[in-house]
Amino acid sequence: RDWSSDVCSSDLWPSWGKKWRREQFGIQDVRLLTLIFGLLPGPFMMFIGGEEGIEDLLPILARVKKSKAWTQGTSHWWCSPSTPTDVFGLTHVHENEAVTMLLNSSLQEVSFTPEIEPTATQVIFTEGQDAQLGKKIALAPRSATIFTHRIKS
């Protein structure tokens, strides 16, 4: 999936400020959308009953958004040409500690050189198959990973 066109103009991905219903998507897409929307800057709301199928994600997202790297750090959006267009990536860095979320929306595995090379990684959450993290990153189709790591200074 091409994030640049989907996020801006597609009827597949809901726009900010627009109502969307989880019934428009399968549970796998709802879980991936929740990871993206839950970690975007600003507040994240769900409506009563909207948590069904994502109950396990909400406490994880809350914990990540309370971390020092997230609250006091700077954000880095993974937008370089080395990052595939089907990958949504967001890292928050405080000093040399970081929290990153990488999500592959495509139906194919993607492998690429990371914009920020993670060291001493600790996976917090994985949706789908486990990712390979290091000098090369490999993400399975329709998967996501949230992990803490150190940044080389």
Short mmCIF file of C-alpha atoms in Angstrom, two decimals:
data_model
loop_
_atom_site.label_atom_id
_atom_site.label_comp_id
_atom_site.label_asym_id
_atom_site.label_seq_id
_atom_site.Cartn_x
_atom_site.Cartn_y
_atom_site.Cartn_z
CA ARG A 1 0.00 0.00 0.00
CA ASP A 2 1.32 3.46 -0.89
CA TRP A 3 0.98 5.48 2.34
CA SER A 4 1.54 8.83 0.62
CA SER A 5 -1.59 8.49 -1.49
CA ASP A 6 -3.65 6.40 0.95
CA VAL A 7 -3.27 8.68 3.93
CA CYS A 8 -3.99 11.81 1.92
CA SER A 9 -6.82 10.84 -0.39
CA SER A 10 -8.02 7.26 -0.16
CA ASP A 11 -11.43 6.19 1.06
CA LEU A 12 -9.65 3.15 2.52
CA TRP A 13 -7.89 5.08 5.32
CA PRO A 14 -10.07 7.43 7.35
CA SER A 15 -9.09 11.09 7.46
CA TRP A 16 -8.56 12.98 10.70
CA GLY A 17 -11.80 14.54 11.87
CA LYS A 18 -13.89 12.15 9.77
CA LYS A 19 -16.02 9.44 11.30
CA TRP A 20 -15.08 5.89 10.45
CA ARG A 21 -16.57 2.63 11.52
CA ARG A 22 -14.62 -0.47 12.33
CA GLU A 23 -17.11 -2.50 10.27
CA GLN A 24 -15.55 -0.92 7.16
CA PHE A 25 -12.37 -2.94 7.81
CA GLY A 26 -11.47 -6.44 8.96
CA ILE A 27 -10.09 -6.87 12.48
CA GLN A 28 -6.50 -7.11 11.19
CA ASP A 29 -6.83 -3.69 9.51
CA VAL A 30 -8.52 -2.24 12.60
CA ARG A 31 -5.61 -3.44 14.75
CA LEU A 32 -3.06 -1.91 12.36
CA LEU A 33 -5.04 1.36 12.16
CA THR A 34 -5.25 1.44 15.97
CA LEU A 35 -1.48 1.16 16.22
CA ILE A 36 -1.03 4.06 13.80
CA PHE A 37 -3.73 6.36 15.17
CA GLY A 38 -2.91 5.47 18.78
CA LEU A 39 0.70 6.58 18.40
CA LEU A 40 0.11 9.74 16.38
CA PRO A 41 0.62 12.99 18.26
CA GLY A 42 -2.35 14.23 20.24
CA PRO A 43 -5.23 12.50 21.98
CA PHE A 44 -6.65 9.16 20.88
CA MET A 45 -10.29 8.30 21.52
CA MET A 46 -12.37 5.20 21.16
CA PHE A 47 -16.09 5.05 21.56
CA ILE A 48 -17.89 2.66 23.89
CA GLY A 49 -17.80 -0.80 22.41
CA GLY A 50 -15.12 0.22 19.93
CA GLU A 51 -12.45 -1.69 21.83
CA GLU A 52 -13.65 -5.14 20.86
CA GLY A 53 -10.76 -7.00 19.27
CA ILE A 54 -8.14 -4.41 20.28
CA GLU A 55 -8.36 -4.60 24.07
CA ASP A 56 -4.77 -5.83 24.33
CA LEU A 57 -3.42 -2.91 22.26
CA LEU A 58 -4.81 -0.02 24.30
CA PRO A 59 -2.74 -0.54 27.50
CA ILE A 60 0.40 -1.03 25.38
CA LEU A 61 -0.23 2.22 23.48
CA ALA A 62 -0.88 4.05 26.76
CA ARG A 63 2.40 2.72 28.23
CA VAL A 64 4.38 3.74 25.15
CA LYS A 65 2.85 7.24 25.12
CA LYS A 66 3.81 7.66 28.81
CA SER A 67 7.45 6.68 28.26
CA LYS A 68 10.16 9.32 28.69
CA ALA A 69 11.26 8.92 25.07
CA TRP A 70 7.70 9.60 23.91
CA THR A 71 6.79 12.45 26.26
CA GLN A 72 10.12 14.28 26.36
CA GLY A 73 11.81 13.15 23.18
CA THR A 74 11.81 14.34 19.61
CA SER A 75 9.95 12.50 16.89
CA HIS A 76 11.42 11.07 13.71
CA TRP A 77 9.08 10.03 10.89
CA TRP A 78 10.52 7.32 8.64
CA CYS A 79 10.18 9.07 5.26
CA SER A 80 13.55 8.63 3.56
CA PRO A 81 13.84 6.93 0.17
CA SER A 82 15.38 3.87 1.91
CA THR A 83 12.10 3.19 3.74
CA PRO A 84 9.52 1.40 1.55
CA THR A 85 6.33 3.38 0.90
CA ASP A 86 4.28 0.60 2.51
CA VAL A 87 6.04 1.11 5.84
CA PHE A 88 4.73 3.51 8.46
CA GLY A 89 7.51 4.33 10.89
CA LEU A 90 7.67 6.65 13.88
CA THR A 91 10.49 6.91 16.43
CA HIS A 92 10.69 9.07 19.54
CA VAL A 93 14.20 9.73 20.86
CA HIS A 94 15.22 11.10 24.25
CA GLU A 95 18.98 11.35 24.72
CA ASN A 96 20.13 7.98 23.34
CA GLU A 97 16.99 6.01 24.27
CA ALA A 98 14.24 5.48 21.70
CA VAL A 99 10.85 3.89 21.09
CA THR A 100 9.96 2.93 17.52
CA MET A 101 6.85 1.63 15.81
CA LEU A 102 7.22 0.12 12.33
CA LEU A 103 4.22 -1.17 10.40
CA ASN A 104 4.13 -2.91 7.03
CA SER A 105 0.73 -2.48 5.38
CA SER A 106 1.58 -4.45 2.24
CA LEU A 107 0.89 -8.05 1.38
CA GLN A 108 4.62 -8.64 0.80
CA GLU A 109 7.55 -8.89 3.20
CA VAL A 110 9.74 -5.78 3.09
CA SER A 111 13.44 -5.55 3.89
CA PHE A 112 15.34 -2.29 4.11
CA THR A 113 18.18 -0.39 5.73
CA PRO A 114 16.86 1.48 8.77
CA GLU A 115 16.95 5.26 8.92
CA ILE A 116 17.92 4.91 12.58
CA GLU A 117 19.94 1.80 13.30
CA PRO A 118 18.57 0.25 16.48
CA THR A 119 20.91 -1.37 19.00
CA ALA A 120 20.03 -3.21 22.21
CA THR A 121 16.46 -3.70 21.00
CA GLN A 122 13.68 -4.92 23.24
CA VAL A 123 10.38 -5.73 21.55
CA ILE A 124 7.34 -4.41 23.41
CA PHE A 125 4.66 -5.66 21.04
CA THR A 126 4.34 -7.49 17.72
CA GLU A 127 1.29 -7.74 15.50
CA GLY A 128 1.69 -10.59 13.02
CA GLN A 129 5.04 -12.30 12.58
CA ASP A 130 8.17 -11.16 14.41
CA ALA A 131 10.32 -8.55 12.70
CA GLN A 132 14.06 -8.78 12.11
CA LEU A 133 15.72 -5.72 13.63
CA GLY A 134 19.30 -4.55 13.16
CA LYS A 135 21.46 -3.30 10.28
CA LYS A 136 18.67 -4.56 8.04
CA ILE A 137 15.00 -4.57 9.01
CA ALA A 138 12.57 -7.17 7.68
CA LEU A 139 8.85 -6.83 8.30
CA ALA A 140 6.39 -9.59 7.45
CA PRO A 141 3.28 -8.73 5.42
CA ARG A 142 0.54 -6.92 7.35
CA SER A 143 2.60 -6.73 10.53
CA ALA A 144 3.84 -4.21 13.06
CA THR A 145 6.38 -4.04 15.85
CA ILE A 146 6.93 -1.62 18.70
CA PHE A 147 10.34 -1.74 20.36
CA THR A 148 12.68 0.19 22.59
CA HIS A 149 16.31 0.62 21.60
CA ARG A 150 19.43 2.68 21.94
CA ILE A 151 20.67 5.16 19.38
CA LYS A 152 24.32 5.33 18.44
CA SER A 153 25.64 8.75 19.40
#
